């Protein structure tokens, strides 16, 4: 079965016509990103009301309305998305949607027992998601079927299309030439209900890849290198578009890896133009009818030729990476943009006093969990067997999908992994998102792990803030576990084997992906009759549940200034969505706003005492958790604000990081800068999201200040808002803050949330 065949056929049938209509309005050659954006506009455009870039240096913020082809949700974010969608009272999703059960499976014992335990522990959640899927016509992928992004790549992605997903790594589909954007659950719920997707018109960052991937260098090293070059917010409000001769040496799944980790540098999305590697991937996954249609218009599924001839004229910025000179990288710890060429690791480890002994090496996750990825690691394992080498670290494997797992089993890969002592986890996210019940994990004990995942924030993988997690390609991770040493360089260094001989690894090789037909049941897809009367299906929510809770609408703004606001917390340093709303054991409450709100900002550092989850209650003078103090203020009808630093809300798309503060009485979040998804999530939930006009004003905020926000005349044409600070000693001073609300987003704020606004239409 080919999903969405008629939709894709109609899209390709009309694609060239749409592009030509756009050319009547736009008088410059187009990047590939622009072609996809413009072909998914809600309305026709004309020259008099042209919303597009007249030139590449667009200064003013501009929003465009898009109609995506599909929505994808993983099981952790799908819960709150569905609870919001249910408020719209719609009977069916307006566009094709899928749910993938990949986040709630813990990694502890191994694939069979872990999956069995997950199904038992999460029965209530899976029944809710399954019943909602049946009722609203949503594709449902069972626990164990695989990780959302690998399944999308194998079954749904198509060149030229537009997909949104309630996971920040949705851009993985860019490896198959599809524009894929991570969004919050409210965004998804609105589009599911028939609304448009409003997107801040992104700039286009062109990455010119020259040369050829070779030796120990992998596609992963392209994005690890780029992360180090521009940092975690360097691509905010940009689509990263790759081009150049170097893309020809990168497979489809390699391109997907690069696009996946664009989220780590703040990108709206990442994208490769259609090529033979994508055609090959479609054919090997039984989607040859899609590849045949794409082939007919392949010269249009890329930027116009003039763009490639003069890229500096058409991209907002161009960065060149020479693949011939690129070496393997190891990024970390604690942030994905600390990029270290492997040849420099000995020096860096010594300088920073990192523990060189690797306790655990982990491969898989949505970033590197394809058959090709594992085939390269198998080539290293086979060498190690022949060279009489044994592993010196624990080693875990998380396959990307049931298809990948089955092919690995049939090829003998699973047996080889087990033979050297690897533990095979479920086809799920597992350790990557903190769902790792780590053996003999001693909290607060400094240790080193290395993985092929995409994020390495403090405490993310195992809950231990002193675990130094490093990111590398699966090949490098695998080579390093045979040494047990973070500073081992397989390109240059030798290892002593069990015969006391010194041996070296040769370059890893990928092996041809076997092809065979899978039925949907084998893949983990759940079929149900479309003829069923959906109106009679009930969505299963137990009224006494501790894991699911029907949502009540947030109250609308009363039209007054925000006066006498108290500071809840002023956070210091990096404050990701992991700090704001932790994952791991808290994932089980993702469908229950009241329960999950108890974890609000548990991981954030209080700027005044440099401690986690310990803030001052200004009324009592006592210290308490963020949750307890916020509940106290709420009981006294005291509204609060959160203050933060740069790239606040970096990381996951989880909207719980916006819903929890709203639920607990926070009315303003004021920071130096936001990550893209978190800022829009705050706006969607009716919180006033502001940035300091002068970032140094952050340092003026004192623990016992009272704040007055003069917002009565808030509008989209005036982006500045004045705030009066009243310090404890009575001294008053005013600062200017900035908002980025469009006129429509101001209506969300006035209504109390975007969903309230939609329901009132």
GROMACS .gro file of N, CA, C and O in nm, residues 78-162:
model
  340
   78UNK      N    1   0.115   1.360   2.107
   78UNK     CA    2  -0.018   1.338   2.050
   78UNK      C    3  -0.128   1.349   2.156
   78UNK      O    4  -0.240   1.390   2.125
   79UNK      N    5  -0.095   1.314   2.279
   79UNK     CA    6  -0.198   1.317   2.383
   79UNK      C    7  -0.256   1.457   2.400
   79UNK      O    8  -0.377   1.477   2.393
   80UNK      N    9  -0.170   1.554   2.423
   80UNK     CA   10  -0.217   1.691   2.444
   80UNK      C   11  -0.273   1.750   2.315
   80UNK      O   12  -0.367   1.831   2.317
   81UNK      N   13  -0.215   1.711   2.201
   81UNK     CA   14  -0.267   1.759   2.073
   81UNK      C   15  -0.411   1.714   2.053
   81UNK      O   16  -0.498   1.793   2.015
   82UNK      N   17  -0.436   1.587   2.080
   82UNK     CA   18  -0.572   1.534   2.065
   82UNK      C   19  -0.668   1.597   2.164
   82UNK      O   20  -0.784   1.627   2.131
   83UNK      N   21  -0.623   1.617   2.287
   83UNK     CA   22  -0.709   1.681   2.388
   83UNK      C   23  -0.748   1.822   2.344
   83UNK      O   24  -0.860   1.867   2.369
   84UNK      N   25  -0.655   1.891   2.277
   84UNK     CA   26  -0.688   2.024   2.224
   84UNK      C   27  -0.777   2.013   2.101
   84UNK      O   28  -0.873   2.090   2.086
   85UNK      N   29  -0.748   1.917   2.014
   85UNK     CA   30  -0.830   1.898   1.894
   85UNK      C   31  -0.975   1.866   1.931
   85UNK      O   32  -1.069   1.913   1.866
   86UNK      N   33  -0.993   1.790   2.038
   86UNK     CA   34  -1.128   1.753   2.082
   86UNK      C   35  -1.210   1.876   2.121
   86UNK      O   36  -1.333   1.876   2.110
   87UNK      N   37  -1.142   1.983   2.163
   87UNK     CA   38  -1.214   2.106   2.197
   87UNK      C   39  -1.278   2.172   2.075
   87UNK      O   40  -1.372   2.250   2.088
   88UNK      N   41  -1.227   2.142   1.955
   88UNK     CA   42  -1.281   2.203   1.834
   88UNK      C   43  -1.411   2.137   1.788
   88UNK      O   44  -1.478   2.189   1.699
   89UNK      N   45  -1.444   2.021   1.847
   89UNK     CA   46  -1.570   1.949   1.817
   89UNK      C   47  -1.577   1.900   1.673
   89UNK      O   48  -1.685   1.876   1.619
   90UNK      N   49  -1.463   1.881   1.608
   90UNK     CA   50  -1.462   1.829   1.471
   90UNK      C   51  -1.478   1.677   1.474
   90UNK      O   52  -1.440   1.610   1.570
   91UNK      N   53  -1.534   1.621   1.364
   91UNK     CA   54  -1.558   1.477   1.357
   91UNK      C   55  -1.444   1.401   1.290
   91UNK      O   56  -1.434   1.279   1.303
   92UNK      N   57  -1.358   1.473   1.218
   92UNK     CA   58  -1.251   1.408   1.144
   92UNK      C   59  -1.140   1.509   1.120
   92UNK      O   60  -1.165   1.630   1.113
   93UNK      N   61  -1.018   1.461   1.108
   93UNK     CA   62  -0.909   1.552   1.076
   93UNK      C   63  -0.924   1.602   0.933
   93UNK      O   64  -0.965   1.529   0.843
   94UNK      N   65  -0.888   1.729   0.914
   94UNK     CA   66  -0.905   1.791   0.782
   94UNK      C   67  -0.801   1.744   0.682
   94UNK      O   68  -0.826   1.746   0.561
   95UNK      N   69  -0.684   1.705   0.729
   95UNK     CA   70  -0.581   1.653   0.641
   95UNK      C   71  -0.527   1.522   0.700
   95UNK      O   72  -0.545   1.496   0.819
   96UNK      N   73  -0.464   1.438   0.618
   96UNK     CA   74  -0.415   1.309   0.668
   96UNK      C   75  -0.320   1.326   0.787
   96UNK      O   76  -0.234   1.415   0.787
   97UNK      N   77  -0.337   1.242   0.887
   97UNK     CA   78  -0.263   1.253   1.013
   97UNK      C   79  -0.223   1.113   1.059
   97UNK      O   80  -0.295   1.016   1.033
   98UNK      N   81  -0.111   1.103   1.127
   98UNK     CA   82  -0.069   0.973   1.181
   98UNK      C   83  -0.017   0.990   1.323
   98UNK      O   84   0.032   1.096   1.361
   99UNK      N   85  -0.029   0.882   1.402
   99UNK     CA   86   0.024   0.875   1.538
   99UNK      C   87   0.121   0.758   1.545
   99UNK      O   88   0.092   0.649   1.496
  100UNK      N   89   0.236   0.781   1.610
  100UNK     CA   90   0.342   0.682   1.617
  100UNK      C   91   0.382   0.660   1.762
  100UNK      O   92   0.423   0.753   1.831
  101UNK      N   93   0.370   0.537   1.809
  101UNK     CA   94   0.395   0.505   1.950
  101UNK      C   95   0.542   0.469   1.970
  101UNK      O   96   0.580   0.351   1.965
  102UNK      N   97   0.623   0.572   1.996
  102UNK     CA   98   0.768   0.549   2.006
  102UNK      C   99   0.832   0.608   2.132
  102UNK      O  100   0.946   0.575   2.165
  103UNK      N  101   0.761   0.695   2.204
  103UNK     CA  102   0.824   0.769   2.314
  103UNK      C  103   0.804   0.705   2.451
  103UNK      O  104   0.878   0.738   2.545
  104UNK      N  105   0.706   0.620   2.467
  104UNK     CA  106   0.669   0.571   2.600
  104UNK      C  107   0.729   0.435   2.634
  104UNK      O  108   0.693   0.375   2.735
  105UNK      N  109   0.820   0.387   2.551
  105UNK     CA  110   0.883   0.256   2.573
  105UNK      C  111   1.018   0.276   2.642
  105UNK      O  112   1.110   0.334   2.584
  106UNK      N  113   1.030   0.230   2.764
  106UNK     CA  114   1.156   0.243   2.837
  106UNK      C  115   1.257   0.142   2.785
  106UNK      O  116   1.222   0.033   2.739
  107UNK      N  117   1.384   0.180   2.792
  107UNK     CA  118   1.494   0.092   2.753
  107UNK      C  119   1.563   0.042   2.878
  107UNK      O  120   1.625   0.120   2.951
  108UNK      N  121   1.550  -0.088   2.904
  108UNK     CA  122   1.611  -0.143   3.025
  108UNK      C  123   1.664  -0.284   3.002
  108UNK      O  124   1.784  -0.308   3.009
  109UNK      N  125   1.574  -0.377   2.972
  109UNK     CA  126   1.612  -0.518   2.964
  109UNK      C  127   1.645  -0.565   2.822
  109UNK      O  128   1.725  -0.655   2.802
  110UNK      N  129   1.580  -0.503   2.724
  110UNK     CA  130   1.595  -0.550   2.587
  110UNK      C  131   1.461  -0.547   2.517
  110UNK      O  132   1.356  -0.529   2.580
  111UNK      N  133   1.464  -0.566   2.388
  111UNK     CA  134   1.348  -0.538   2.303
  111UNK      C  135   1.220  -0.609   2.348
  111UNK      O  136   1.115  -0.545   2.362
  112UNK      N  137   1.223  -0.739   2.371
  112UNK     CA  138   1.099  -0.814   2.397
  112UNK      C  139   1.035  -0.775   2.529
  112UNK      O  140   0.915  -0.743   2.535
  113UNK      N  141   1.112  -0.777   2.635
  113UNK     CA  142   1.057  -0.747   2.767
  113UNK      C  143   1.022  -0.600   2.781
  113UNK      O  144   0.918  -0.566   2.840
  114UNK      N  145   1.103  -0.513   2.725
  114UNK     CA  146   1.074  -0.370   2.734
  114UNK      C  147   0.944  -0.336   2.663
  114UNK      O  148   0.863  -0.256   2.712
  115UNK      N  149   0.921  -0.396   2.546
  115UNK     CA  150   0.798  -0.369   2.472
  115UNK      C  151   0.677  -0.424   2.548
  115UNK      O  152   0.573  -0.356   2.559
  116UNK      N  153   0.690  -0.544   2.602
  116UNK     CA  154   0.582  -0.604   2.680
  116UNK      C  155   0.547  -0.516   2.799
  116UNK      O  156   0.429  -0.489   2.827
  117UNK      N  157   0.649  -0.469   2.871
  117UNK     CA  158   0.627  -0.383   2.987
  117UNK      C  159   0.560  -0.252   2.948
  117UNK      O  160   0.472  -0.202   3.019
  118UNK      N  161   0.603  -0.197   2.835
  118UNK     CA  162   0.547  -0.069   2.791
  118UNK      C  163   0.399  -0.081   2.758
  118UNK      O  164   0.319   0.006   2.792
  119UNK      N  165   0.363  -0.189   2.691
  119UNK     CA  166   0.223  -0.209   2.654
  119UNK      C  167   0.136  -0.224   2.779
  119UNK      O  168   0.024  -0.173   2.786
  120UNK      N  169   0.189  -0.290   2.880
  120UNK     CA  170   0.114  -0.307   3.005
  120UNK      C  171   0.105  -0.175   3.081
  120UNK      O  172  -0.003  -0.135   3.126
  121UNK      N  173   0.217  -0.105   3.096
  121UNK     CA  174   0.220   0.019   3.174
  121UNK      C  175   0.142   0.132   3.108
  121UNK      O  176   0.083   0.217   3.177
  122UNK      N  177   0.142   0.134   2.976
  122UNK     CA  178   0.081   0.245   2.903
  122UNK      C  179  -0.049   0.207   2.834
  122UNK      O  180  -0.093   0.277   2.742
  123UNK      N  181  -0.112   0.100   2.881
  123UNK     CA  182  -0.235   0.052   2.817
  123UNK      C  183  -0.339   0.162   2.806
  123UNK      O  184  -0.404   0.180   2.703
  124UNK      N  185  -0.354   0.240   2.912
  124UNK     CA  186  -0.454   0.347   2.913
  124UNK      C  187  -0.426   0.450   2.804
  124UNK      O  188  -0.517   0.495   2.734
  125UNK      N  189  -0.298   0.486   2.787
  125UNK     CA  190  -0.261   0.587   2.687
  125UNK      C  191  -0.279   0.531   2.547
  125UNK      O  192  -0.334   0.598   2.458
  126UNK      N  193  -0.234   0.409   2.526
  126UNK     CA  194  -0.247   0.350   2.393
  126UNK      C  195  -0.394   0.332   2.355
  126UNK      O  196  -0.431   0.352   2.239
  127UNK      N  197  -0.478   0.296   2.450
  127UNK     CA  198  -0.621   0.283   2.421
  127UNK      C  199  -0.681   0.418   2.384
  127UNK      O  200  -0.767   0.428   2.296
  128UNK      N  201  -0.638   0.522   2.455
  128UNK     CA  202  -0.685   0.658   2.423
  128UNK      C  203  -0.644   0.697   2.281
  128UNK      O  204  -0.725   0.744   2.200
  129UNK      N  205  -0.515   0.679   2.249
  129UNK     CA  206  -0.465   0.717   2.117
  129UNK      C  207  -0.529   0.634   2.007
  129UNK      O  208  -0.564   0.686   1.900
  130UNK      N  209  -0.547   0.505   2.034
  130UNK     CA  210  -0.608   0.416   1.935
  130UNK      C  211  -0.754   0.454   1.910
  130UNK      O  212  -0.800   0.462   1.796
  131UNK      N  213  -0.828   0.476   2.017
  131UNK     CA  214  -0.971   0.509   2.002
  131UNK      C  215  -0.987   0.644   1.933
  131UNK      O  216  -1.077   0.661   1.849
  132UNK      N  217  -0.901   0.741   1.965
  132UNK     CA  218  -0.907   0.870   1.898
  132UNK      C  219  -0.872   0.857   1.750
  132UNK      O  220  -0.933   0.922   1.664
  133UNK      N  221  -0.775   0.770   1.720
  133UNK     CA  222  -0.739   0.746   1.580
  133UNK      C  223  -0.855   0.688   1.503
  133UNK      O  224  -0.885   0.730   1.390
  134UNK      N  225  -0.923   0.593   1.562
  134UNK     CA  226  -1.040   0.533   1.498
  134UNK      C  227  -1.149   0.637   1.476
  134UNK      O  228  -1.212   0.642   1.370
  135UNK      N  229  -1.172   0.719   1.577
  135UNK     CA  230  -1.283   0.815   1.569
  135UNK      C  231  -1.256   0.924   1.465
  135UNK      O  232  -1.347   0.964   1.391
  136UNK      N  233  -1.132   0.973   1.459
  136UNK     CA  234  -1.103   1.089   1.377
  136UNK      C  235  -1.032   1.056   1.246
  136UNK      O  236  -0.991   1.145   1.172
  137UNK      N  237  -1.019   0.925   1.215
  137UNK     CA  238  -0.960   0.884   1.088
  137UNK      C  239  -0.811   0.905   1.079
  137UNK      O  240  -0.758   0.946   0.975
  138UNK      N  241  -0.740   0.875   1.188
  138UNK     CA  242  -0.596   0.894   1.196
  138UNK      C  243  -0.524   0.761   1.179
  138UNK      O  244  -0.567   0.660   1.234
  139UNK      N  245  -0.414   0.759   1.104
  139UNK     CA  246  -0.331   0.639   1.093
  139UNK      C  247  -0.265   0.610   1.228
  139UNK      O  248  -0.207   0.701   1.288
  140UNK      N  249  -0.271   0.485   1.273
  140UNK     CA  250  -0.216   0.449   1.403
  140UNK      C  251  -0.107   0.344   1.387
  140UNK      O  252  -0.130   0.237   1.330
  141UNK      N  253   0.012   0.377   1.438
  141UNK     CA  254   0.125   0.285   1.435
  141UNK      C  255   0.152   0.236   1.576
  141UNK      O  256   0.179   0.314   1.667
  142UNK      N  257   0.144   0.106   1.593
  142UNK     CA  258   0.149   0.043   1.725
  142UNK      C  259   0.284   0.057   1.793
  142UNK      O  260   0.386   0.078   1.727
  143UNK      N  261   0.287   0.041   1.925
  143UNK     CA  262   0.416   0.036   1.996
  143UNK      C  263   0.504  -0.073   1.936
  143UNK      O  264   0.457  -0.185   1.910
  144UNK      N  265   0.630  -0.040   1.913
  144UNK     CA  266   0.724  -0.135   1.853
  144UNK      C  267   0.736  -0.123   1.703
  144UNK      O  268   0.825  -0.183   1.643
  145UNK      N  269   0.647  -0.043   1.641
  145UNK     CA  270   0.652  -0.027   1.495
  145UNK      C  271   0.773   0.054   1.453
  145UNK      O  272   0.826   0.037   1.343
  146UNK      N  273   0.818   0.144   1.542
  146UNK     CA  274   0.937   0.221   1.509
  146UNK      C  275   0.928   0.366   1.550
  146UNK      O  276   0.827   0.413   1.604
  147UNK      N  277   1.035   0.438   1.523
  147UNK     CA  278   1.046   0.579   1.557
  147UNK      C  279   0.977   0.662   1.448
  147UNK      O  280   0.994   0.637   1.329
  148UNK      N  281   0.904   0.760   1.490
  148UNK     CA  282   0.819   0.839   1.400
  148UNK      C  283   0.892   0.883   1.273
  148UNK      O  284   0.840   0.867   1.162
  149UNK      N  285   1.014   0.934   1.286
  149UNK     CA  286   1.079   0.995   1.170
  149UNK      C  287   1.128   0.892   1.070
  149UNK      O  288   1.129   0.917   0.949
  150UNK      N  289   1.169   0.775   1.118
  150UNK     CA  290   1.209   0.668   1.026
  150UNK      C  291   1.087   0.615   0.951
  150UNK      O  292   1.093   0.587   0.832
  151UNK      N  293   0.974   0.603   1.022
  151UNK     CA  294   0.851   0.554   0.957
  151UNK      C  295   0.801   0.656   0.854
  151UNK      O  296   0.756   0.618   0.744
  152UNK      N  297   0.808   0.784   0.888
  152UNK     CA  298   0.768   0.887   0.791
  152UNK      C  299   0.855   0.878   0.667
  152UNK      O  300   0.806   0.884   0.553
  153UNK      N  301   0.986   0.862   0.685
  153UNK     CA  302   1.078   0.855   0.572
  153UNK      C  303   1.047   0.734   0.484
  153UNK      O  304   1.047   0.743   0.361
  154UNK      N  305   1.018   0.621   0.547
  154UNK     CA  306   0.994   0.498   0.472
  154UNK      C  307   0.858   0.497   0.402
  154UNK      O  308   0.844   0.438   0.294
  155UNK      N  309   0.757   0.561   0.462
  155UNK     CA  310   0.619   0.539   0.417
  155UNK      C  311   0.543   0.662   0.369
  155UNK      O  312   0.448   0.647   0.292
  156UNK      N  313   0.578   0.780   0.414
  156UNK     CA  314   0.494   0.897   0.386
  156UNK      C  315   0.565   1.010   0.312
  156UNK      O  316   0.501   1.081   0.233
  157UNK      N  317   0.692   1.034   0.338
  157UNK     CA  318   0.761   1.150   0.281
  157UNK      C  319   0.765   1.141   0.129
  157UNK      O  320   0.780   1.033   0.072
  158UNK      N  321   0.752   1.257   0.063
  158UNK     CA  322   0.767   1.261  -0.083
  158UNK      C  323   0.827   1.395  -0.124
  158UNK      O  324   0.799   1.499  -0.063
  159UNK      N  325   0.911   1.395  -0.228
  159UNK     CA  326   0.979   1.518  -0.270
  159UNK      C  327   0.880   1.627  -0.309
  159UNK      O  328   0.784   1.602  -0.383
  160UNK      N  329   0.902   1.747  -0.256
  160UNK     CA  330   0.818   1.861  -0.290
  160UNK      C  331   0.702   1.884  -0.195
  160UNK      O  332   0.637   1.988  -0.201
  161UNK      N  333   0.676   1.787  -0.107
  161UNK     CA  334   0.562   1.798  -0.017
  161UNK      C  335   0.594   1.881   0.107
  161UNK      O  336   0.708   1.922   0.130
  162UNK      N  337   0.490   1.905   0.187
  162UNK     CA  338   0.502   1.981   0.312
  162UNK      C  339   0.434   1.902   0.424
  162UNK      O  340   0.314   1.873   0.416
   0.00000   0.00000   0.00000
